[in-house]
């Protein structure tokens, strides 16, 4: 006779997607076991959104996600929408606010979101085991799985992989087990990279960034395939801030990025107008009115130490055009990113080609489900990664 503990559904990972799947499957009466390797559940929820958890967005569209199959996210996002999650947040009396561009944050603390999910999981048929490492997963004769852990073997009918990505390894949950398991089952895993992550610079740009560390300004950042308007922050190592993090989702090592340092005006137009009116103002003065003074000073000193400080009346139209181009099209190639140490997400992951978008179940390996960040679905910054975790977790919980 087998000594294995038997249940209907095992969920690997008590993060955002895993807890959502557990709550949903538990509410259907399924006997659920959640196995979590770390010493606490939902650690990323706790540290998210600067401690206030940007739990979703008022507008969630498929175009907010990067996936090799852009249609894949549609069904789950429709089955469990941002409004469904907002409804649960409201039911639990959690006060929230819109910060910018539809991004919803808790007024008080991200602890409330985790507490809400754990409360939803407080059912007699849901058990959550912490600090439980899984050493082996095998298909069993009953069409389910045997999961071997340090504390014993669990037997289940359905297995939900909610192990997340590789970022912030210090949390103790960046095991990569979901990726390894997918490969073992012959499922493709697309090359992984750290994303929603600051860029690092080298040489003169690194020096310049370090000298401006802590200064923030509004820019437009262009990668070869997308552009983002928003705040950018100079750091000791390079560039950060929302516009940079968003761009990192669309950036590959070796590619240049182009930054418009003064996206709200046309510098050429402003300078030519002043020239026509005979007004003695320098490009430095005009730029300093549009961005942080220290940035204007440093960039002018670097690019146009003489012309930048002269009156426009002394500058040729050609020079004005060149000054315009340097500030509106600062082209630089990041030397890399800060990597998984500070990244919010892991880009790419388990191929969705053979995953049902309706159920999150593998099309050939019956009863095996993948949810959340482990999949080849990466959201923009703004609450979209959590929404993906909630929606995909819900769909698996309905079907596992
Ligand atoms: P998640 O990482 O939440 O959970 C995976 C779980 O599996 C973890 O608990 C892990 O320990 C566990 N695990 C791993 N291997 C295991 C194994 N072998 N056995 C058992 N358990 C295992 N997104 C957003 O929308 N809004 C925001 O405000 C933020 N902010 C933010 C800040 C920071 C600092 C980070 C790092 C990330 C964010 N994110 C975010 C991203 C968001 O946290 C992330 O996309 C979701 O948590 C993904 O949910 P998952 O459940 O897929 O993984």
Short mmCIF file of C-alpha atoms and ligand atoms in Angstrom, two decimals:
data_model
loop_
_atom_site.label_atom_id
_atom_site.label_comp_id
_atom_site.label_asym_id
_atom_site.label_seq_id
_atom_site.Cartn_x
_atom_site.Cartn_y
_atom_site.Cartn_z
CA UNK A 1 0.00 0.00 0.00
CA UNK A 2 1.27 3.48 -0.86
CA UNK A 3 2.26 5.84 2.01
CA UNK A 4 1.67 8.85 -0.21
CA UNK A 5 -0.73 11.56 0.98
CA UNK A 6 -3.51 11.84 -1.50
CA UNK A 7 -5.27 14.97 -2.74
CA UNK A 8 -7.00 16.23 -5.87
CA UNK A 9 -4.74 19.16 -6.75
CA UNK A 10 -1.14 19.98 -5.90
CA UNK A 11 -0.03 23.52 -6.53
CA UNK A 12 3.69 24.18 -6.60
CA UNK A 13 4.30 27.71 -5.36
CA UNK A 14 2.33 29.87 -2.91
CA UNK A 15 2.84 33.11 -4.82
CA UNK A 16 0.28 35.27 -6.57
CA UNK A 17 -0.83 32.72 -9.18
CA UNK A 18 -0.55 29.70 -6.89
CA UNK A 19 -2.71 31.21 -4.13
CA UNK A 20 -5.29 32.30 -6.68
CA UNK A 21 -5.39 28.79 -8.15
CA UNK A 22 -5.64 27.28 -4.63
CA UNK A 23 -8.51 29.52 -3.57
CA UNK A 24 -10.41 28.83 -6.80
CA UNK A 25 -9.91 25.06 -6.80
CA UNK A 26 -10.66 24.96 -3.04
CA UNK A 27 -13.94 26.81 -3.55
CA UNK A 28 -14.95 24.03 -5.96
CA UNK A 29 -14.47 21.51 -3.18
CA UNK A 30 -11.22 20.10 -4.52
CA UNK A 31 -8.76 18.83 -1.91
CA UNK A 32 -5.80 21.14 -2.48
CA UNK A 33 -2.21 20.96 -1.27
CA UNK A 34 0.06 23.92 -1.89
CA UNK A 35 3.78 23.22 -1.64
CA UNK A 36 5.96 26.28 -1.11
CA UNK A 37 9.74 26.13 -0.95
CA UNK A 38 10.22 29.46 0.88
CA UNK A 39 9.56 30.11 4.56
CA UNK A 40 6.62 32.42 3.81
CA UNK A 41 3.94 32.58 1.09
CA UNK A 42 3.59 35.50 -1.33
CA UNK A 43 6.91 37.19 -0.69
CA UNK A 44 6.81 39.08 -3.98
CA UNK A 45 3.34 40.36 -3.24
CA UNK A 46 4.72 41.82 0.00
CA UNK A 47 7.60 43.66 -1.66
CA UNK A 48 5.61 44.77 -4.71
CA UNK A 49 4.69 48.31 -5.63
CA UNK A 50 7.08 49.75 -3.05
CA UNK A 51 5.15 47.90 -0.29
CA UNK A 52 1.72 48.97 -1.58
CA UNK A 53 1.22 46.32 -4.32
CA UNK A 54 0.15 47.63 -7.70
CA UNK A 55 -2.35 44.78 -7.86
CA UNK A 56 -3.98 45.53 -11.22
CA UNK A 57 -4.75 48.26 -13.72
CA UNK A 58 -8.03 49.94 -14.71
CA UNK A 59 -7.34 49.08 -18.34
CA UNK A 60 -6.01 45.62 -19.12
CA UNK A 61 -5.53 44.77 -22.78
CA UNK A 62 -3.75 41.88 -24.50
CA UNK A 63 -1.31 44.47 -25.86
CA UNK A 64 -0.03 45.01 -22.31
CA UNK A 65 1.56 41.54 -22.47
CA UNK A 66 4.49 40.13 -24.41
CA UNK A 67 3.99 36.54 -25.53
CA UNK A 68 5.03 34.70 -28.67
CA UNK A 69 1.33 34.04 -29.21
CA UNK A 70 -0.30 37.44 -28.62
CA UNK A 71 -3.80 35.86 -28.52
CA UNK A 72 -2.94 33.45 -25.70
CA UNK A 73 -3.71 35.82 -22.81
CA UNK A 74 -7.17 36.80 -24.07
CA UNK A 75 -9.28 33.96 -22.70
CA UNK A 76 -7.90 34.01 -19.14
CA UNK A 77 -8.08 37.82 -18.95
CA UNK A 78 -11.70 37.56 -20.01
CA UNK A 79 -12.59 34.73 -17.62
CA UNK A 80 -11.15 36.61 -14.64
CA UNK A 81 -10.89 40.33 -15.27
CA UNK A 82 -9.28 43.22 -13.42
CA UNK A 83 -12.83 44.08 -12.21
CA UNK A 84 -13.19 40.63 -10.66
CA UNK A 85 -10.04 41.19 -8.66
CA UNK A 86 -10.99 44.77 -7.77
CA UNK A 87 -14.34 43.36 -6.56
CA UNK A 88 -12.58 40.93 -4.22
CA UNK A 89 -10.31 43.71 -2.92
CA UNK A 90 -13.38 45.85 -2.21
CA UNK A 91 -15.23 42.95 -0.54
CA UNK A 92 -12.33 42.58 1.86
CA UNK A 93 -12.54 46.27 2.69
CA UNK A 94 -9.09 47.07 1.34
CA UNK A 95 -8.78 50.75 0.47
CA UNK A 96 -6.95 51.49 -2.77
CA UNK A 97 -6.22 54.36 -5.11
CA UNK A 98 -5.20 55.00 -8.70
CA UNK A 99 -1.64 56.24 -8.79
CA UNK A 100 -1.11 56.99 -12.45
CA UNK A 101 -2.26 55.66 -15.80
CA UNK A 102 -4.83 53.30 -14.24
CA UNK A 103 -2.38 51.68 -11.81
CA UNK A 104 -4.19 50.57 -8.63
CA UNK A 105 -2.29 50.44 -5.33
CA UNK A 106 -3.34 49.67 -1.74
CA UNK A 107 -3.66 52.81 0.36
CA UNK A 108 -1.99 51.04 3.27
CA UNK A 109 0.08 47.96 2.55
CA UNK A 110 0.62 45.06 0.17
CA UNK A 111 0.30 42.86 3.28
CA UNK A 112 -3.47 43.35 2.88
CA UNK A 113 -3.47 41.67 -0.54
CA UNK A 114 -1.57 38.67 0.78
CA UNK A 115 -3.79 38.50 3.89
CA UNK A 116 -6.86 38.56 1.62
CA UNK A 117 -5.60 35.66 -0.50
CA UNK A 118 -4.61 33.63 2.57
CA UNK A 119 -8.01 34.27 4.12
CA UNK A 120 -9.67 33.09 0.89
CA UNK A 121 -7.55 29.94 1.19
CA UNK A 122 -8.68 29.25 4.76
CA UNK A 123 -10.82 26.25 3.84
CA UNK A 124 -10.66 22.80 5.45
CA UNK A 125 -9.83 21.33 2.05
CA UNK A 126 -6.75 23.56 1.42
CA UNK A 127 -3.39 22.83 3.09
CA UNK A 128 -0.37 25.07 2.55
CA UNK A 129 3.03 23.59 3.40
CA UNK A 130 5.94 26.03 3.70
CA UNK A 131 9.67 25.29 3.45
CA UNK A 132 8.84 22.23 1.43
CA UNK A 133 11.27 21.49 -1.37
CA UNK A 134 10.19 19.16 -4.14
CA UNK A 135 12.79 16.65 -5.27
CA UNK A 136 10.92 14.55 -7.83
CA UNK A 137 7.77 14.71 -9.94
CA UNK A 138 6.52 11.69 -11.83
CA UNK A 139 3.37 10.77 -13.70
CA UNK A 140 1.50 7.96 -11.95
CA UNK A 141 -0.61 5.09 -13.25
CA UNK A 142 -3.84 6.82 -12.27
CA UNK A 143 -3.15 9.60 -14.80
CA UNK A 144 -2.04 12.00 -12.07
CA UNK A 145 1.29 12.77 -10.44
CA UNK A 146 3.46 11.75 -7.52
CA UNK A 147 5.35 14.64 -5.98
CA UNK A 148 8.25 13.71 -3.73
CA UNK A 149 9.29 16.21 -1.07
CA UNK A 150 11.67 16.11 1.89
CA UNK A 151 8.69 15.38 4.13
CA UNK A 152 7.06 12.67 2.08
CA UNK A 153 5.29 11.83 -1.14
CA UNK A 154 2.05 13.48 -2.26
CA UNK A 155 -0.26 11.94 -4.83
CA UNK A 156 -2.58 14.13 -6.87
CA UNK A 157 -4.79 14.07 -9.89
CA UNK A 158 -3.89 17.57 -11.14
CA UNK A 159 -0.62 19.42 -10.81
CA UNK A 160 -0.43 23.21 -11.15
CA UNK A 161 3.02 24.72 -11.68
CA UNK A 162 3.05 28.22 -10.19
CA UNK A 163 6.73 28.53 -9.38
CA UNK A 164 7.22 32.02 -10.88
CA UNK A 165 10.47 33.33 -12.34
CA UNK A 166 14.08 33.83 -11.37
CA UNK A 167 14.11 37.40 -10.07
CA UNK A 168 15.17 38.43 -6.55
CA UNK A 169 16.96 35.15 -5.71
CA UNK A 170 17.49 36.34 -2.11
CA UNK A 171 13.80 35.60 -1.45
CA UNK A 172 14.60 31.90 -1.72
CA UNK A 173 12.03 31.08 -4.40
CA UNK A 174 14.01 31.45 -7.62
CA UNK A 175 14.39 27.70 -8.06
CA UNK A 176 13.62 27.47 -11.78
CA UNK A 177 11.78 24.21 -11.04
CA UNK A 178 8.88 25.07 -13.35
CA UNK A 179 11.25 25.55 -16.28
CA UNK A 180 13.14 22.30 -15.53
CA UNK A 181 9.90 20.39 -15.22
CA UNK A 182 8.59 21.76 -18.51
CA UNK A 183 11.78 20.62 -20.25
CA UNK A 184 11.46 17.17 -18.64
CA UNK A 185 7.98 16.88 -20.12
CA UNK A 186 9.36 17.92 -23.53
CA UNK A 187 7.85 21.43 -23.42
CA UNK A 188 9.91 24.21 -24.95
CA UNK A 189 11.23 26.94 -22.65
CA UNK A 190 12.21 30.14 -24.45
CA UNK A 191 15.49 31.77 -23.37
CA UNK A 192 14.94 33.61 -20.09
CA UNK A 193 16.16 37.08 -19.20
CA UNK A 194 15.77 39.59 -16.40
CA UNK A 195 13.17 42.21 -17.30
CA UNK A 196 11.44 45.30 -15.89
CA UNK A 197 14.97 45.99 -14.77
CA UNK A 198 17.38 48.98 -14.72
CA UNK A 199 20.01 49.32 -17.45
CA UNK A 200 23.71 49.43 -16.65
CA UNK A 201 26.06 51.69 -18.60
CA UNK A 202 29.81 51.75 -19.10
CA UNK A 203 32.49 54.31 -19.91
CA UNK A 204 31.58 57.97 -20.22
CA UNK A 205 27.81 57.39 -19.89
CA UNK A 206 28.29 55.47 -16.65
CA UNK A 207 30.36 58.34 -15.26
CA UNK A 208 27.76 60.84 -16.35
CA UNK A 209 24.89 58.83 -14.85
CA UNK A 210 26.77 58.37 -11.60
CA UNK A 211 27.37 62.12 -11.39
CA UNK A 212 23.60 62.64 -11.77
CA UNK A 213 22.56 59.72 -9.51
CA UNK A 214 19.20 60.38 -7.90
CA UNK A 215 18.05 62.90 -10.51
CA UNK A 216 14.74 62.06 -12.19
CA UNK A 217 13.26 63.55 -15.37
CA UNK A 218 10.48 62.85 -17.84
CA UNK A 219 11.72 61.31 -21.07
CA UNK A 220 10.69 59.21 -24.01
CA UNK A 221 12.71 55.99 -24.38
CA UNK A 222 12.76 54.21 -27.72
CA UNK A 223 13.91 50.63 -28.24
CA UNK A 224 14.02 49.01 -31.68
CA UNK A 225 10.42 47.81 -31.23
CA UNK A 226 8.65 50.17 -28.83
CA UNK A 227 8.75 53.50 -27.05
CA UNK A 228 7.74 54.58 -23.55
CA UNK A 229 7.09 58.05 -22.16
CA UNK A 230 7.60 58.48 -18.43
CA UNK A 231 10.08 59.10 -15.68
CA UNK A 232 13.72 58.08 -15.84
CA UNK A 233 16.14 58.03 -12.95
CA UNK A 234 19.94 58.31 -13.15
CA UNK A 235 21.69 55.78 -10.90
CA UNK A 236 25.29 55.03 -9.92
CA UNK A 237 25.30 52.14 -12.40
CA UNK A 238 23.14 53.52 -15.20
CA UNK A 239 19.47 54.27 -15.76
CA UNK A 240 16.27 53.27 -13.97
CA UNK A 241 12.72 54.58 -13.45
CA UNK A 242 9.43 53.47 -15.01
CA UNK A 243 10.23 54.46 -18.63
CA UNK A 244 13.49 52.51 -18.48
CA UNK A 245 11.96 49.44 -16.81
CA UNK A 246 9.19 49.35 -19.43
CA UNK A 247 11.81 49.60 -22.20
CA UNK A 248 13.80 46.70 -20.76
CA UNK A 249 10.87 44.42 -21.69
CA UNK A 250 11.55 45.27 -25.36
CA UNK A 251 15.35 45.34 -25.29
CA UNK A 252 17.98 42.73 -26.18
CA UNK A 253 21.65 42.85 -25.22
CA UNK A 254 23.67 44.86 -27.75
CA UNK A 255 20.77 46.97 -28.98
CA UNK A 256 20.88 50.77 -28.75
CA UNK A 257 18.17 52.83 -27.11
CA UNK A 258 17.28 56.40 -28.02
CA UNK A 259 16.25 58.80 -25.29
CA UNK A 260 14.41 62.05 -25.87
CA UNK A 261 15.51 64.12 -22.88
CA UNK A 262 13.00 66.91 -23.51
CA UNK A 263 9.99 65.16 -25.06
CA UNK A 264 7.48 67.92 -24.34
CA UNK A 265 8.92 70.52 -26.74
CA UNK A 266 10.72 70.77 -30.07
CA UNK A 267 14.02 72.37 -29.12
CA UNK A 268 14.71 73.41 -32.70
CA UNK A 269 11.36 75.18 -32.95
CA UNK A 270 11.87 76.96 -29.62
CA UNK A 271 15.38 78.12 -30.50
CA UNK A 272 14.46 79.27 -34.01
CA UNK A 273 11.51 81.24 -32.64
CA UNK A 274 13.77 83.00 -30.14
CA UNK A 275 16.26 83.72 -32.91
CA UNK A 276 13.56 85.18 -35.16
CA UNK A 277 12.34 87.38 -32.32
CA UNK A 278 15.91 88.52 -31.57
CA UNK A 279 15.77 87.19 -27.99
CA UNK A 280 19.21 86.50 -26.48
CA UNK A 281 18.69 83.17 -24.79
CA UNK A 282 21.05 80.16 -24.89
CA UNK A 283 20.12 76.55 -25.61
CA UNK A 284 21.21 75.78 -22.02
CA UNK A 285 18.66 78.22 -20.63
CA UNK A 286 15.86 76.77 -22.75
CA UNK A 287 16.76 73.17 -21.90
CA UNK A 288 17.07 73.96 -18.19
CA UNK A 289 13.48 75.21 -18.25
CA UNK A 290 12.36 71.80 -19.57
CA UNK A 291 14.35 69.38 -17.46
CA UNK A 292 16.43 69.11 -14.29
CA UNK A 293 19.03 71.91 -14.20
CA UNK A 294 21.83 69.47 -13.36
CA UNK A 295 20.99 67.35 -16.42
CA UNK A 296 20.92 70.40 -18.68
CA UNK A 297 24.31 71.57 -17.31
CA UNK A 298 26.04 68.20 -17.59
CA UNK A 299 24.70 67.36 -21.03
CA UNK A 300 25.49 70.79 -22.44
CA UNK A 301 29.01 70.59 -20.96
CA UNK A 302 29.46 67.19 -22.58
CA UNK A 303 27.93 67.84 -26.02
CA UNK A 304 28.01 71.59 -26.61
CA UNK A 305 30.39 73.24 -24.08
CA UNK A 306 30.65 76.41 -26.16
CA UNK A 307 27.67 76.70 -28.50
CA UNK A 308 25.24 75.52 -25.82
CA UNK A 309 25.95 78.54 -23.68
CA UNK A 310 25.90 81.12 -26.48
CA UNK A 311 22.88 83.21 -27.38
CA UNK A 312 20.77 81.69 -30.16
CA UNK A 313 21.48 84.87 -32.14
CA UNK A 314 25.08 83.67 -32.52
CA UNK A 315 24.15 80.15 -33.68
CA UNK A 316 23.61 78.93 -37.24
CA UNK A 317 20.39 77.11 -38.03
CA UNK A 318 22.51 74.02 -38.73
CA UNK A 319 24.01 74.13 -35.20
CA UNK A 320 20.53 74.61 -33.73
CA UNK A 321 19.38 71.51 -35.60
CA UNK A 322 22.38 69.53 -34.30
CA UNK A 323 21.77 70.62 -30.71
CA UNK A 324 18.12 69.61 -31.15
CA UNK A 325 19.16 66.16 -32.35
CA UNK A 326 21.54 65.47 -29.46
CA UNK A 327 18.88 66.24 -26.85
CA UNK A 328 15.94 64.63 -28.60
CA UNK A 329 17.86 61.58 -29.78
CA UNK A 330 20.43 60.61 -27.18
CA UNK A 331 21.55 57.28 -28.59
CA UNK A 332 23.36 54.90 -26.28
CA UNK A 333 23.83 51.16 -25.92
CA UNK A 334 23.38 49.84 -22.37
CA UNK A 335 26.15 47.46 -21.37
CA UNK A 336 23.53 45.23 -19.78
CA UNK A 337 20.92 45.20 -17.05
CA UNK A 338 21.13 44.87 -13.28
CA UNK A 339 19.96 41.27 -13.82
CA UNK A 340 17.75 39.09 -11.66
CA UNK A 341 19.09 40.75 -8.48
CA UNK A 342 16.72 43.70 -9.00
CA UNK A 343 14.46 42.64 -11.89
CA UNK A 344 10.71 42.60 -11.31
CA UNK A 345 10.11 39.76 -13.74
CA UNK A 346 11.63 37.04 -15.91
CA UNK A 347 10.98 37.58 -19.59
CA UNK A 348 9.95 34.57 -21.73
CA UNK A 349 9.50 31.10 -20.19
CA UNK A 350 7.41 28.03 -20.85
CA UNK A 351 6.07 28.05 -24.41
CA UNK A 352 2.32 28.55 -24.57
CA UNK A 353 2.07 26.70 -27.89
CA UNK A 354 0.90 23.53 -26.22
CA UNK A 355 -0.96 25.09 -23.30
CA UNK A 356 -4.72 25.54 -23.60
CA UNK A 357 -5.51 29.24 -23.28
CA UNK A 358 -8.97 28.26 -21.94
CA UNK A 359 -7.74 26.12 -19.04
CA UNK A 360 -3.93 26.53 -18.71
CA UNK A 361 -3.67 22.73 -19.02
CA UNK A 362 -1.01 21.20 -21.22
CA UNK A 363 -2.63 19.91 -24.40
CA UNK A 364 -0.80 16.56 -24.33
CA UNK A 365 0.27 16.03 -20.72
CA UNK A 366 -3.16 15.70 -19.19
CA UNK A 367 -3.77 17.25 -15.74
CA UNK A 368 -0.58 19.34 -15.87
CA UNK A 369 -1.18 23.10 -15.63
CA UNK A 370 1.16 26.11 -15.83
CA UNK A 371 0.20 29.54 -14.50
CA UNK A 372 1.69 32.96 -13.84
CA UNK A 373 5.15 34.20 -14.61
CA UNK A 374 6.66 30.77 -15.37
CA UNK A 375 4.84 30.95 -18.72
CA UNK A 376 6.08 32.91 -21.73
CA UNK A 377 3.87 35.86 -20.75
CA UNK A 378 5.44 39.10 -19.54
CA UNK A 379 3.36 42.10 -18.63
CA UNK A 380 4.16 45.76 -18.86
CA UNK A 381 4.84 47.67 -15.65
CA UNK A 382 1.59 48.84 -14.05
CA UNK A 383 -0.14 45.90 -12.34
CA UNK A 384 -0.29 43.70 -15.43
CA UNK A 385 1.97 40.94 -14.14
CA UNK A 386 -0.23 40.46 -11.10
CA UNK A 387 -3.36 40.54 -13.26
CA UNK A 388 -1.84 37.76 -15.34
CA UNK A 389 -1.12 35.79 -12.15
CA UNK A 390 -4.72 36.29 -10.90
CA UNK A 391 -6.35 35.45 -14.27
CA UNK A 392 -4.23 32.43 -15.16
CA UNK A 393 -4.35 31.14 -11.56
CA UNK A 394 -8.13 31.43 -11.54
CA UNK A 395 -8.52 29.60 -14.85
CA UNK A 396 -6.32 26.72 -13.69
CA UNK A 397 -8.14 26.63 -10.35
CA UNK A 398 -11.45 26.24 -12.24
CA UNK A 399 -10.16 23.31 -14.26
CA UNK A 400 -7.54 21.48 -12.17
P1 LIG B 1 5.54 34.38 -7.66
O1 LIG B 1 6.99 34.69 -7.75
O2 LIG B 1 4.63 35.35 -7.06
O3 LIG B 1 5.34 33.02 -6.85
C1 LIG B 1 6.08 31.87 -7.12
C2 LIG B 1 6.15 31.09 -5.84
O4 LIG B 1 6.68 29.79 -6.10
C3 LIG B 1 7.06 31.73 -4.81
O5 LIG B 1 6.42 31.78 -3.57
C4 LIG B 1 8.26 30.79 -4.77
O6 LIG B 1 8.93 30.79 -3.54
C5 LIG B 1 7.62 29.47 -5.10
N1 LIG B 1 8.52 28.45 -5.64
C6 LIG B 1 9.52 28.58 -6.53
N2 LIG B 1 10.09 27.42 -6.77
C7 LIG B 1 9.43 26.49 -6.04
C8 LIG B 1 9.57 25.10 -5.85
N3 LIG B 1 10.54 24.42 -6.46
N4 LIG B 1 8.71 24.46 -5.02
C9 LIG B 1 7.74 25.17 -4.36
N5 LIG B 1 7.58 26.49 -4.47
C10 LIG B 1 8.41 27.14 -5.31
N6 LIG B 1 3.81 43.02 -10.55
C11 LIG B 1 2.72 43.82 -10.58
O7 LIG B 1 1.79 43.55 -11.33
N7 LIG B 1 2.65 44.93 -9.78
C12 LIG B 1 3.66 45.29 -8.93
O8 LIG B 1 3.53 46.26 -8.16
C13 LIG B 1 4.83 44.48 -8.93
N8 LIG B 1 5.89 44.83 -8.16
C14 LIG B 1 6.99 44.00 -8.10
C15 LIG B 1 8.07 44.36 -7.30
C16 LIG B 1 9.17 43.52 -7.21
C17 LIG B 1 10.35 43.94 -6.39
C18 LIG B 1 9.16 42.28 -7.90
C19 LIG B 1 10.32 41.34 -7.79
C20 LIG B 1 8.10 41.94 -8.71
C21 LIG B 1 7.01 42.79 -8.83
N9 LIG B 1 5.92 42.48 -9.66
C22 LIG B 1 4.85 43.31 -9.71
C23 LIG B 1 5.89 41.22 -10.43
C24 LIG B 1 5.04 40.16 -9.70
O9 LIG B 1 5.49 40.07 -8.35
C25 LIG B 1 5.15 38.81 -10.37
O10 LIG B 1 4.96 38.90 -11.75
C26 LIG B 1 4.12 37.84 -9.77
O11 LIG B 1 4.40 37.67 -8.39
C27 LIG B 1 4.16 36.49 -10.47
O12 LIG B 1 3.31 35.62 -9.81
P2 LIG B 1 3.65 34.05 -9.77
O13 LIG B 1 2.71 33.44 -8.80
O14 LIG B 1 3.76 33.52 -11.13
O15 LIG B 1 5.11 34.01 -9.14
#
